Amino acid sequence: MADDTEVKDQTPPPSTLPREFQLSFRTMPEDAEWRAKFIETIRQLVLACGRVLDLSDLDGITIGFDYDDALNSVDLGYESEKARGYTNEEGLVGVGKAMRVRRNGAIKTHVVLRANSLLGLTEHSMDTDDFWATANIVAHELAHVQVTSWFEAHSPGAMLAPHQSEWVTAMLRDAAHIIWEEYAACRLSAPVSRGELVTAS
């Protein structure tokens, strides 16, 4: 009886990845010797994240070596000049973005990742802190899927709705929302790390 309990405790929970979810790789060198390992490692990592995060509202993941191309390839389902923007100044460059998209009237999340920033998944073995620091980049962006689902369940349509207040109030609300969402994503993705590379700073 005790043995049966131990086996059940070790069975991982089912992944929350939706069946229609798509994982695409863009502008990846066809002849790279690490190509197959990179793709399979990403697939397994995303599957594992789906066991600890609610990814049921994930529209898809696009990974590209040309980050702008990857961002521009996503169909938002609405018009937006700022949705594809990212940090690129003073030595800081964005490596991942969770984009809200509209699908059949519902808001979902499409994650875009800069492939160059994920090469640590093939350069380091799973028993190193460097591997898990890289894995946490993926987990962090996927955690935004769950956070977006929370907001959408609480206030349907509000995230993509135009502001109905003066610009100062709108800016403060946007700032507060971004800060809270990043904090929540950090907390949710924290278990996908080892050592102190992710948790110490």
C-alpha positions as MATLAB code, in Angstrom:
seq = 'MADDTEVKDQTPPPSTLPREFQLSFRTMPEDAEWRAKFIETIRQLVLACGRVLDLSDLDGITIGFDYDDALNSVDLGYESEKARGYTNEEGLVGVGKAMRVRRNGAIKTHVVLRANSLLGLTEHSMDTDDFWATANIVAHELAHVQVTSWFEAHSPGAMLAPHQSEWVTAMLRDAAHIIWEEYAACRLSAPVSRGELVTAS';
ca = [
       0.000    0.000    0.000;
       2.807    2.414    0.857;
       4.532    1.656   -2.433;
       1.367    2.530   -4.380;
       1.161    5.877   -2.597;
       4.773    6.679   -3.441;
       4.190    5.926   -7.129;
       1.110    8.158   -7.215;
       2.997   10.995   -5.549;
       5.704   10.805   -8.230;
       3.281   10.950  -11.162;
       3.490   14.429  -12.684;
       0.236   16.345  -13.131;
      -1.122   16.659  -16.684;
       0.112   19.601  -18.729;
      -2.289   22.516  -19.184;
      -1.045   23.205  -22.728;
      -4.019   23.564  -25.084;
      -4.318   21.087  -27.943;
      -4.338   23.838  -30.573;
      -1.151   25.398  -29.188;
       1.600   25.954  -31.788;
       5.350   26.214  -31.232;
       7.219   27.780  -34.144;
      10.896   28.459  -34.777;
      11.896   31.219  -37.208;
      15.157   32.118  -38.953;
      16.970   29.193  -37.337;
      20.086   27.909  -39.157;
      19.121   24.699  -40.948;
      22.591   23.169  -40.649;
      23.265   23.981  -36.972;
      24.466   20.859  -35.159;
      22.581   21.905  -32.019;
      19.273   22.469  -33.879;
      17.535   19.188  -32.952;
      18.624   19.378  -29.313;
      17.509   23.016  -29.065;
      14.034   22.277  -30.431;
      13.506   19.196  -28.272;
      14.760   20.923  -25.107;
      12.350   23.807  -25.688;
       9.482   21.375  -26.269;
      10.197   19.489  -23.048;
      10.645   22.698  -21.066;
       7.335   24.128  -22.285;
       5.592   20.844  -21.482;
       7.073   20.901  -17.967;
       6.009   24.524  -17.450;
       2.484   23.488  -18.396;
       2.502   21.141  -15.404;
       3.151   23.951  -12.894;
       1.531   26.925  -14.681;
      -1.955   27.347  -16.115;
      -1.224   27.691  -19.843;
      -4.741   26.926  -21.046;
      -5.004   30.397  -22.638;
      -1.690   30.131  -24.501;
      -2.157   30.988  -28.177;
       1.331   29.869  -29.165;
       5.068   30.424  -28.848;
       7.275   31.925  -31.540;
      11.052   31.678  -31.155;
      13.243   33.557  -33.597;
      16.835   34.567  -34.117;
      15.497   37.721  -35.767;
      13.464   39.094  -32.864;
      11.724   41.812  -34.877;
      10.699   39.262  -37.493;
       9.319   36.977  -34.774;
       7.302   39.798  -33.189;
       5.949   40.976  -36.532;
       4.909   37.444  -37.493;
       2.247   37.295  -34.758;
      -1.301   38.080  -35.788;
      -2.667   40.189  -32.931;
      -6.271   40.094  -34.088;
      -6.458   43.880  -33.632;
      -4.494   46.995  -34.582;
      -1.778   48.272  -32.240;
       1.355   50.378  -32.735;
       2.863   49.558  -29.345;
       2.069   45.841  -28.889;
       5.241   44.779  -30.735;
       7.537   47.257  -28.996;
      10.322   46.118  -26.672;
      13.191   47.475  -24.598;
      16.236   48.357  -26.687;
      18.212   51.178  -25.118;
      21.110   51.898  -22.770;
      22.483   48.380  -23.199;
      19.185   46.724  -22.260;
      17.531   44.564  -24.917;
      14.296   42.633  -24.525;
      14.545   38.846  -24.763;
      10.906   37.849  -24.449;
       7.430   39.281  -24.747;
       3.979   38.047  -23.836;
       1.632   39.534  -26.422;
      -2.112   39.724  -25.847;
      -3.985   38.509  -28.906;
      -7.664   38.334  -29.776;
      -8.982   34.986  -30.948;
     -12.702   34.481  -31.663;
     -13.591   37.277  -29.260;
     -11.410   35.927  -26.426;
      -8.088   37.331  -25.199;
      -5.204   34.871  -25.201;
      -1.425   35.216  -24.920;
       1.207   34.589  -27.574;
       4.787   34.370  -26.254;
       7.686   35.533  -28.421;
      11.273   34.719  -27.412;
      14.664   35.835  -28.743;
      16.346   32.548  -29.696;
      19.899   33.824  -29.121;
      19.085   34.276  -25.430;
      18.021   30.644  -25.095;
      21.162   28.948  -26.405;
      22.199   28.248  -22.808;
      19.702   25.390  -22.961;
      22.067   23.568  -25.339;
      25.380   24.988  -24.099;
      24.889   23.839  -20.500;
      23.673   20.588  -18.984;
      20.529   20.393  -16.848;
      22.536   20.075  -13.654;
      24.016   23.583  -13.945;
      22.673   26.910  -12.676;
      23.275   28.441  -16.112;
      20.824   26.032  -17.727;
      18.107   26.868  -15.213;
      18.726   30.606  -15.438;
      18.021   30.305  -19.169;
      15.022   28.043  -18.567;
      13.595   30.687  -16.245;
      13.435   33.154  -19.162;
      10.992   30.799  -20.872;
       9.079   30.105  -17.657;
       8.773   33.817  -16.836;
       7.166   34.668  -20.163;
       4.858   31.655  -19.897;
       3.848   32.788  -16.403;
       2.375   35.898  -18.048;
      -0.164   33.584  -19.700;
      -1.575   32.667  -16.302;
      -1.501   36.264  -15.068;
      -3.346   37.480  -18.163;
      -5.951   34.768  -17.600;
      -6.493   36.043  -14.059;
      -7.076   39.610  -15.256;
      -9.332   38.508  -18.106;
     -11.448   36.366  -15.756;
     -11.760   39.302  -13.340;
     -12.401   42.068  -15.898;
     -13.269   40.612  -19.324;
     -12.026   42.762  -22.211;
     -10.590   45.489  -19.989;
      -6.941   44.874  -20.921;
      -7.471   45.762  -24.571;
     -10.158   48.392  -24.036;
      -9.282   52.099  -24.536;
      -8.874   54.127  -21.353;
     -11.919   56.099  -20.258;
     -10.022   58.499  -17.984;
      -7.588   61.420  -18.293;
      -4.087   60.543  -19.508;
      -2.346   60.950  -16.122;
      -4.678   58.461  -14.468;
      -4.356   56.124  -17.440;
      -0.538   56.229  -17.251;
      -0.568   55.502  -13.516;
      -2.931   52.576  -14.000;
      -0.751   51.176  -16.788;
       2.373   51.500  -14.642;
       0.707   49.839  -11.659;
      -0.594   47.029  -13.836;
       2.818   46.384  -15.424;
       4.603   46.352  -12.056;
       2.090   43.971  -10.512;
       2.066   41.694  -13.557;
       5.873   41.437  -13.623;
       5.953   40.694   -9.908;
       3.337   37.973  -10.295;
       5.173   36.424  -13.264;
       8.423   36.382  -11.274;
       6.757   34.648   -8.345;
       5.005   32.081  -10.539;
       8.148   31.233  -12.528;
      10.548   31.186   -9.554;
      10.297   27.392   -9.066;
      11.812   26.911  -12.533;
      15.311   27.731  -11.314;
      18.158   26.356   -9.252;
      20.944   27.903   -7.273;
      21.090   31.677   -6.855;
      21.386   33.012  -10.420;
      17.652   33.717  -10.572;
      16.633   34.080   -6.933;
      19.455   36.176   -5.466;
      19.056   39.372   -7.498;
];
